[in-house]
Short mmCIF file of C-alpha atoms in Angstrom, two decimals:
data_model
loop_
_atom_site.label_atom_id
_atom_site.label_comp_id
_atom_site.label_asym_id
_atom_site.label_seq_id
_atom_site.Cartn_x
_atom_site.Cartn_y
_atom_site.Cartn_z
CA ALA A 46 124.51 57.36 -77.90
CA ARG A 47 127.00 55.99 -80.34
CA ALA A 48 129.60 55.47 -77.56
CA LEU A 49 126.97 53.75 -75.45
CA GLN A 50 126.11 51.47 -78.35
CA CYS A 51 129.79 50.66 -78.82
CA GLU A 52 130.12 49.81 -75.12
CA THR A 53 127.04 47.57 -75.35
CA VAL A 54 128.42 45.82 -78.42
CA LYS A 55 131.75 45.35 -76.64
CA ASP A 56 129.98 43.94 -73.56
CA VAL A 57 127.93 41.60 -75.72
CA GLN A 58 131.11 40.57 -77.58
CA LYS A 59 132.87 39.90 -74.24
CA GLN A 60 129.94 37.81 -73.05
CA LEU A 61 129.90 35.95 -76.35
CA ASP A 62 133.66 35.32 -76.16
CA SER A 63 133.31 34.17 -72.56
CA GLN A 64 130.42 31.84 -73.44
CA THR A 65 132.36 30.51 -76.46
CA LYS A 66 135.42 29.83 -74.31
CA LEU A 67 133.25 28.10 -71.69
CA ALA A 68 131.55 26.00 -74.40
CA GLU A 69 134.96 24.99 -75.79
CA GLU A 70 136.12 23.98 -72.28
CA ARG A 71 132.94 21.93 -71.79
CA GLU A 72 133.46 20.28 -75.19
CA THR A 73 137.04 19.38 -74.22
CA GLU A 74 135.81 17.93 -70.91
CA LEU A 75 133.08 16.02 -72.74
CA SER A 76 135.58 14.58 -75.22
CA SER A 77 137.86 13.56 -72.38
CA THR A 78 134.96 11.96 -70.51
CA ARG A 79 133.89 10.10 -73.68
CA ARG A 80 137.44 8.75 -74.13
CA GLU A 81 137.49 7.62 -70.49
CA LEU A 82 134.10 5.97 -70.95
CA GLU A 83 135.31 4.15 -74.08
CA ALA A 84 138.41 2.96 -72.20
CA ILE A 85 136.19 1.70 -69.37
CA LYS A 86 133.88 -0.06 -71.84
CA LEU A 87 136.89 -1.68 -73.51
CA ASN A 88 138.27 -2.76 -70.14
CA PHE A 89 134.93 -4.27 -69.16
CA ALA A 90 134.68 -6.06 -72.50
CA GLU A 91 138.16 -7.53 -72.02
CA GLN A 92 137.29 -8.59 -68.47
CA GLU A 93 134.08 -10.19 -69.73
CA VAL A 94 136.04 -12.19 -72.31
CA GLN A 95 138.49 -13.30 -69.60
CA LEU A 96 135.67 -14.27 -67.25
CA ARG A 97 133.89 -16.24 -69.97
CA GLN A 98 137.14 -18.10 -70.70
CA ARG A 99 137.70 -18.76 -66.98
CA ASN A 100 134.15 -20.05 -66.65
CA LYS A 101 134.66 -22.28 -69.67
CA ASP A 102 137.95 -23.57 -68.25
CA LEU A 103 136.35 -24.18 -64.85
CA ALA A 104 133.44 -26.03 -66.45
CA GLU A 105 135.89 -28.24 -68.35
CA MET A 106 137.89 -28.85 -65.18
CA GLU A 107 134.71 -29.70 -63.29
CA GLU A 108 133.73 -32.13 -66.03
CA ASP A 109 137.17 -33.77 -65.93
CA VAL A 110 137.06 -34.05 -62.13
CA GLN A 111 133.56 -35.57 -62.30
CA LYS A 112 134.77 -38.12 -64.87
CA GLN A 113 137.73 -39.01 -62.65
CA LEU A 114 135.45 -39.28 -59.63
CA ASP A 115 133.04 -41.51 -61.53
CA SER A 116 135.93 -43.67 -62.72
CA GLN A 117 137.39 -43.95 -59.21
CA THR A 118 133.96 -44.74 -57.76
CA LYS A 119 133.41 -47.49 -60.33
CA LEU A 120 136.88 -48.89 -59.62
CA ALA A 121 136.23 -48.80 -55.86
CA GLU A 122 132.93 -50.62 -56.37
CA GLU A 123 134.66 -53.27 -58.48
CA ARG A 124 137.35 -53.70 -55.80
CA GLU A 125 134.68 -53.99 -53.11
CA THR A 126 132.92 -56.69 -55.12
CA GLU A 127 136.22 -58.54 -55.58
CA LEU A 128 136.96 -58.20 -51.86
CA SER A 129 133.55 -59.56 -50.90
CA SER A 130 134.04 -62.50 -53.26
CA THR A 131 137.51 -63.17 -51.83
CA ARG A 132 136.11 -63.05 -48.27
CA ARG A 133 133.42 -65.59 -49.18
CA GLU A 134 136.06 -67.86 -50.72
CA LEU A 135 138.22 -67.50 -47.60
CA GLU A 136 135.29 -68.38 -45.34
CA ALA A 137 134.55 -71.44 -47.49
CA ILE A 138 138.20 -72.51 -47.24
CA LYS A 139 138.19 -72.01 -43.45
CA LEU A 140 135.00 -74.05 -43.17
CA ASN A 141 136.50 -76.79 -45.33
CA PHE A 142 139.65 -76.88 -43.18
CA ALA A 143 137.56 -77.01 -40.01
CA GLU A 144 135.58 -79.93 -41.43
CA GLN A 145 138.79 -81.71 -42.44
CA GLU A 146 140.23 -81.08 -38.97
CA VAL A 147 137.14 -82.63 -37.37
CA GLN A 148 137.44 -85.63 -39.72
CA LEU A 149 141.17 -86.04 -38.98
CA ARG A 150 140.58 -85.87 -35.24
CA GLN A 151 137.88 -88.50 -35.58
CA ARG A 152 140.19 -90.75 -37.65
CA ASN A 153 143.00 -90.29 -35.12
CA LYS A 154 140.57 -91.17 -32.35
CA ASP A 155 139.31 -94.21 -34.25
CA LEU A 156 142.91 -95.32 -35.00
CA ALA A 157 143.90 -94.88 -31.37
CA GLU A 158 140.92 -96.99 -30.28
CA MET A 159 141.80 -99.68 -32.81
CA GLU A 160 145.38 -99.81 -31.56
CA GLU A 161 144.25 -100.38 -27.98
#
């Protein structure tokens, strides 16, 4: 009976050692997994910071482009107004020249009639 009890204690000790070794392996795996998870979290945090900065930079660029577009649009509108004004002045000058031409032709005609 004593030998049987010794064998049982040895078997229990072997099982306990085996379970302890398995638990230690699982703990090592868990620690490794936790380190990997922390590295992933850190990587994501760094990427988030980079993305926020990119978004900020893009928003600033968009604002600058919009300001330039507004400025160019205003300038184009001013140029269009100036061009319209210049066209009206040109038409007035053409009309004036046409009227003067008609008057000169009439004077030439009148002078020619007087000379005859």
